[in-house]
Short mmCIF file of C-alpha atoms in Angstrom, two decimals:
data_model
loop_
_atom_site.label_atom_id
_atom_site.label_comp_id
_atom_site.label_asym_id
_atom_site.label_seq_id
_atom_site.Cartn_x
_atom_site.Cartn_y
_atom_site.Cartn_z
CA UNK P 1 -20.37 22.18 4.95
CA UNK P 2 -21.51 22.82 1.45
CA UNK P 3 -20.87 26.54 1.82
CA UNK P 4 -17.42 25.89 3.27
CA UNK P 5 -16.46 23.83 0.31
CA UNK P 6 -17.85 26.20 -2.20
CA UNK P 7 -16.00 29.19 -0.67
CA UNK P 8 -12.77 27.34 -1.37
CA UNK P 9 -13.85 26.02 -4.83
CA UNK P 10 -16.75 28.29 -6.07
CA UNK P 11 -19.22 26.52 -8.48
CA UNK P 12 -18.73 29.06 -11.15
CA UNK P 13 -15.19 27.76 -11.68
CA UNK P 14 -16.56 24.42 -13.02
CA UNK P 15 -16.64 23.63 -16.56
CA UNK P 16 -19.78 24.16 -18.52
CA UNK P 17 -20.35 20.37 -18.97
CA UNK P 18 -19.84 19.50 -15.28
CA UNK P 19 -22.40 19.01 -12.58
CA UNK P 20 -20.66 19.81 -9.33
CA UNK P 21 -22.39 20.65 -6.06
CA UNK P 22 -25.19 18.90 -4.07
CA UNK P 23 -26.06 15.71 -5.78
CA UNK P 24 -28.33 13.81 -3.21
CA UNK P 25 -29.94 15.00 0.00
CA UNK P 26 -31.00 18.10 1.99
CA UNK P 27 -29.06 21.30 2.34
CA UNK P 28 -29.79 21.90 6.00
CA UNK P 29 -28.92 18.23 7.28
CA UNK P 30 -26.89 18.15 10.30
CA UNK P 31 -23.71 16.35 9.62
CA UNK P 32 -22.82 13.40 11.82
CA UNK P 33 -19.64 12.68 9.84
CA UNK P 34 -18.10 13.10 6.37
CA UNK P 35 -16.59 10.33 4.24
CA UNK P 36 -14.20 11.76 1.71
CA UNK P 37 -13.53 9.96 -1.63
CA UNK P 38 -12.79 10.23 -5.29
CA UNK P 39 -15.89 8.36 -6.71
CA UNK P 40 -19.21 7.43 -5.34
CA UNK P 41 -20.59 4.00 -5.59
CA UNK P 42 -22.65 1.52 -3.47
CA UNK P 43 -19.55 0.41 -1.54
CA UNK P 44 -18.77 3.96 -0.63
CA UNK P 45 -22.30 4.59 0.57
CA UNK P 46 -22.04 1.33 2.66
CA UNK P 47 -18.68 2.50 4.14
CA UNK P 48 -20.29 5.79 5.06
CA UNK P 49 -23.11 4.06 6.85
CA UNK P 50 -20.62 1.83 8.58
CA UNK P 51 -18.69 4.74 9.90
CA UNK P 52 -21.79 6.61 11.05
CA UNK P 53 -21.41 9.26 8.36
CA UNK P 54 -24.43 10.93 6.74
CA UNK P 55 -22.41 12.90 4.20
CA UNK P 56 -20.25 11.78 1.28
CA UNK P 57 -18.00 14.37 -0.32
CA UNK P 58 -16.56 13.19 -3.69
CA UNK P 59 -14.38 14.53 -6.36
CA UNK P 60 -16.18 12.92 -9.42
CA UNK P 61 -19.95 13.67 -9.51
CA UNK P 62 -22.31 10.77 -8.88
CA UNK P 63 -24.74 12.47 -11.28
CA UNK P 64 -23.51 13.77 -14.58
CA UNK P 65 -26.74 13.36 -16.47
CA UNK P 66 -30.31 13.50 -15.48
CA UNK P 67 -32.03 10.31 -14.31
CA UNK P 68 -35.41 9.38 -15.84
CA UNK P 69 -35.70 6.32 -13.42
CA UNK P 70 -34.41 5.53 -10.06
CA UNK P 71 -34.56 1.82 -9.70
CA UNK P 72 -31.96 -1.08 -9.46
CA UNK P 73 -31.15 -1.11 -13.04
CA UNK P 74 -27.74 0.65 -12.96
CA UNK P 75 -25.01 1.32 -10.52
CA UNK P 76 -25.73 5.02 -10.35
CA UNK P 77 -29.46 4.37 -9.75
CA UNK P 78 -28.69 1.82 -7.04
CA UNK P 79 -26.26 4.18 -5.31
CA UNK P 80 -28.78 7.06 -5.22
CA UNK P 81 -31.46 4.75 -3.92
CA UNK P 82 -29.16 3.58 -1.27
CA UNK P 83 -28.13 7.01 -0.35
CA UNK P 84 -31.70 8.32 -0.06
CA UNK P 85 -32.93 5.41 1.88
CA UNK P 86 -30.16 5.63 4.39
CA UNK P 87 -30.25 9.34 4.69
CA UNK P 88 -26.73 9.93 3.27
CA UNK P 89 -26.18 13.28 1.42
CA UNK P 90 -23.66 13.44 -1.41
CA UNK P 91 -21.60 16.51 -2.51
CA UNK P 92 -19.27 16.59 -5.35
CA UNK P 93 -16.51 19.13 -5.98
CA UNK P 94 -15.25 18.30 -9.48
CA UNK P 95 -13.72 20.72 -12.03
CA UNK P 96 -14.38 23.60 -9.74
CA UNK P 97 -11.85 21.88 -7.37
CA UNK P 98 -9.67 21.11 -10.36
CA UNK P 99 -9.62 24.91 -11.37
CA UNK P 100 -9.28 26.33 -7.82
CA UNK P 101 -6.10 27.73 -6.31
CA UNK P 102 -4.88 25.09 -3.76
CA UNK P 103 -7.08 22.49 -5.55
CA UNK P 104 -6.38 19.21 -7.03
CA UNK P 105 -3.31 20.21 -9.07
CA UNK P 106 -1.79 22.13 -6.31
CA UNK P 107 -1.97 19.02 -4.19
CA UNK P 108 -0.29 16.93 -6.80
CA UNK P 109 2.50 19.49 -6.99
CA UNK P 110 2.72 19.37 -3.09
CA UNK P 111 3.13 15.54 -3.23
CA UNK P 112 6.03 15.88 -5.73
CA UNK P 113 7.77 18.62 -3.68
CA UNK P 114 7.49 21.29 -6.43
CA UNK P 115 8.25 24.91 -5.67
CA UNK P 116 6.90 28.25 -6.95
CA UNK P 117 3.75 26.54 -8.19
CA UNK P 118 1.40 28.67 -10.34
CA UNK P 119 -1.44 27.99 -12.80
CA UNK P 120 -0.32 26.76 -16.27
CA UNK P 121 -3.29 28.27 -18.02
CA UNK P 122 -4.57 30.89 -15.70
CA UNK P 123 -7.94 32.60 -15.99
CA UNK P 124 -10.29 34.85 -13.76
CA UNK P 125 -13.86 33.71 -13.35
CA UNK P 126 -16.23 36.12 -11.39
CA UNK P 127 -13.23 37.85 -9.99
CA UNK P 128 -11.69 34.66 -8.64
CA UNK P 129 -8.27 33.58 -9.74
CA UNK P 130 -8.39 30.17 -11.26
CA UNK P 131 -6.80 28.00 -14.12
CA UNK P 132 -6.17 24.60 -15.62
CA UNK P 133 -3.08 22.67 -14.62
CA UNK P 134 -0.16 23.93 -12.69
CA UNK P 135 3.67 24.19 -13.26
CA UNK P 136 6.48 24.48 -10.79
CA UNK P 137 9.99 23.37 -10.21
CA UNK P 138 12.02 20.82 -8.33
CA UNK P 139 14.68 22.26 -5.83
CA UNK P 140 17.28 20.38 -8.00
CA UNK P 141 17.23 19.12 -11.49
CA UNK P 142 17.06 15.36 -11.80
CA UNK P 143 17.79 12.87 -14.64
CA UNK P 144 14.62 11.79 -16.48
CA UNK P 145 14.57 8.15 -15.16
CA UNK P 146 15.07 9.38 -11.69
CA UNK P 147 12.22 11.79 -12.24
CA UNK P 148 9.87 8.99 -13.48
CA UNK P 149 10.75 6.98 -10.33
CA UNK P 150 10.08 9.93 -8.07
CA UNK P 151 6.63 10.33 -9.75
CA UNK P 152 5.80 6.55 -9.26
CA UNK P 153 6.77 6.66 -5.56
CA UNK P 154 4.79 10.00 -4.95
CA UNK P 155 1.64 8.52 -6.29
CA UNK P 156 2.24 4.90 -5.52
CA UNK P 157 1.98 3.49 -9.03
CA UNK P 158 3.42 0.33 -10.40
CA UNK P 159 3.99 1.80 -13.89
CA UNK P 160 3.97 5.01 -15.83
CA UNK P 161 3.28 5.49 -19.48
CA UNK P 162 6.10 7.71 -20.96
CA UNK P 163 7.52 8.67 -24.25
CA UNK P 164 11.31 8.19 -24.57
CA UNK P 165 13.46 9.45 -21.85
CA UNK P 166 14.59 12.89 -22.09
CA UNK P 167 18.37 13.22 -22.59
CA UNK P 168 18.57 16.34 -20.39
CA UNK P 169 17.72 17.16 -16.69
CA UNK P 170 14.16 17.64 -15.57
CA UNK P 171 13.55 20.53 -13.25
CA UNK P 172 10.44 22.54 -14.46
CA UNK P 173 7.44 20.33 -14.31
CA UNK P 174 3.89 20.97 -15.67
CA UNK P 175 0.94 18.77 -14.47
CA UNK P 176 -2.81 18.28 -14.62
CA UNK P 177 -4.86 15.53 -12.88
CA UNK P 178 -7.27 13.41 -14.47
CA UNK P 179 -7.49 13.80 -18.39
CA UNK P 180 -5.10 16.51 -18.82
CA UNK P 181 -3.71 15.97 -22.23
CA UNK P 182 -5.30 19.07 -23.68
CA UNK P 183 -2.44 21.03 -21.78
CA UNK P 184 0.41 19.19 -23.27
CA UNK P 185 1.15 21.99 -25.77
CA UNK P 186 0.73 24.76 -23.10
CA UNK P 187 3.28 22.93 -21.02
CA UNK P 188 5.68 22.89 -23.84
CA UNK P 189 5.14 26.67 -24.45
CA UNK P 190 5.79 27.34 -20.77
CA UNK P 191 9.10 25.70 -21.07
CA UNK P 192 8.42 22.61 -18.95
CA UNK P 193 10.79 19.72 -19.10
CA UNK P 194 8.16 17.34 -18.13
CA UNK P 195 4.35 16.97 -18.08
CA UNK P 196 2.38 14.62 -15.81
CA UNK P 197 -1.20 13.76 -16.26
CA UNK P 198 -3.74 10.97 -15.51
CA UNK P 199 -4.57 9.89 -18.98
CA UNK P 200 -3.58 10.67 -22.59
CA UNK P 201 -4.65 9.58 -26.03
CA UNK P 202 -2.26 7.36 -27.85
CA UNK P 203 -1.51 9.63 -30.85
CA UNK P 204 -0.51 12.50 -28.44
CA UNK P 205 2.61 10.63 -27.36
CA UNK P 206 3.98 11.17 -31.02
CA UNK P 207 6.25 14.09 -31.98
CA UNK P 208 7.41 15.21 -28.58
CA UNK P 209 10.57 13.17 -28.55
CA UNK P 210 13.39 15.10 -26.59
CA UNK P 211 11.10 18.13 -26.38
CA UNK P 212 9.27 17.20 -23.11
CA UNK P 213 9.09 14.20 -20.97
CA UNK P 214 5.56 12.83 -20.72
CA UNK P 215 4.52 10.75 -17.72
CA UNK P 216 1.07 9.37 -17.61
CA UNK P 217 0.08 7.70 -14.24
CA UNK P 218 -3.64 6.97 -14.34
CA UNK P 219 -6.68 9.02 -13.72
CA UNK P 220 -7.53 7.63 -10.27
CA UNK P 221 -3.85 7.60 -9.18
CA UNK P 222 -3.42 11.31 -10.18
CA UNK P 223 -6.42 12.56 -8.33
CA UNK P 224 -6.28 10.02 -5.26
CA UNK P 225 -5.12 12.90 -2.78
CA UNK P 226 -8.11 15.09 -3.33
CA UNK P 227 -9.74 13.73 -0.31
CA UNK P 228 -7.08 15.22 1.60
CA UNK P 229 -8.08 18.78 0.34
CA UNK P 230 -11.67 18.09 1.57
CA UNK P 231 -10.39 16.92 4.96
CA UNK P 232 -8.26 20.07 5.44
CA UNK P 233 -11.28 22.38 4.41
CA UNK P 234 -13.73 20.70 6.69
CA UNK P 235 -11.43 20.54 9.67
CA UNK P 236 -10.68 24.20 9.43
CA UNK P 237 -14.18 25.41 8.56
CA UNK P 238 -16.23 22.91 10.51
CA UNK P 239 -14.03 21.64 13.24
CA UNK P 240 -16.69 19.73 15.08
CA UNK P 241 -17.35 17.33 12.17
CA UNK P 242 -15.66 13.94 12.09
CA UNK P 243 -13.93 13.21 8.62
CA UNK P 244 -12.87 9.94 7.32
CA UNK P 245 -10.79 9.36 3.99
CA UNK P 246 -12.44 6.36 2.34
CA UNK P 247 -10.80 3.05 2.73
CA UNK P 248 -12.67 1.61 -0.32
CA UNK P 249 -10.78 1.85 -3.64
CA UNK P 250 -13.05 2.92 -6.48
CA UNK P 251 -10.53 2.57 -9.17
CA UNK P 252 -12.36 0.49 -11.89
CA UNK P 253 -8.95 -0.36 -13.65
CA UNK P 254 -6.96 -3.44 -12.74
CA UNK P 255 -3.44 -3.77 -13.63
CA UNK P 256 -2.86 -7.55 -14.17
#
């Protein structure tokens, strides 16, 4: 299972600060079922146990920094304890899945119906084609307000944070899931009419009026379909393994 995921998104593709790969458990464990999710917390482990899964595959790593203690003091420590006690392995595919061809950003583009999708900032790592963000085109140009509505519908969001509406049609779209504001200028250089990401710093909204349509939809919302990528890989490479997309919503942000 781990090798199948890493063939699709090799670990060398992850950023230097990241901690993708095996988080908890033994590499040779026989998989009874896999629960697929964005984040790992106690409720996710509970759902895995309830569904008879001894593997959780997440996008965001459970462990970013080393733990000096494993007790009941923090959510991460409690989650690690619960996973170990119940024999649940945890694997995370983070920025390696962001940077992989066919990964998180390609899935976002698919949900929007973009065509001719390619990396926005391409690079080659150990001979593997990879990159940050993607850029593609709608089959037909659309007004900026219709574009925002289409994005909201595709990702099921109640609201989007945008700069002033563009007074020209939107056709070429750049995007990056999660915190992708570092690619805004790359999107502009690539001739994108719009840029979609999960979160952006306040001051970056300034100065782009009528240059590019910014559309920020939330970190969780932008990456929510990552579990579908995991499911497709596992069903193709490990057809005997039952997979479940998590029902537990781990988004910590409430919109009141």
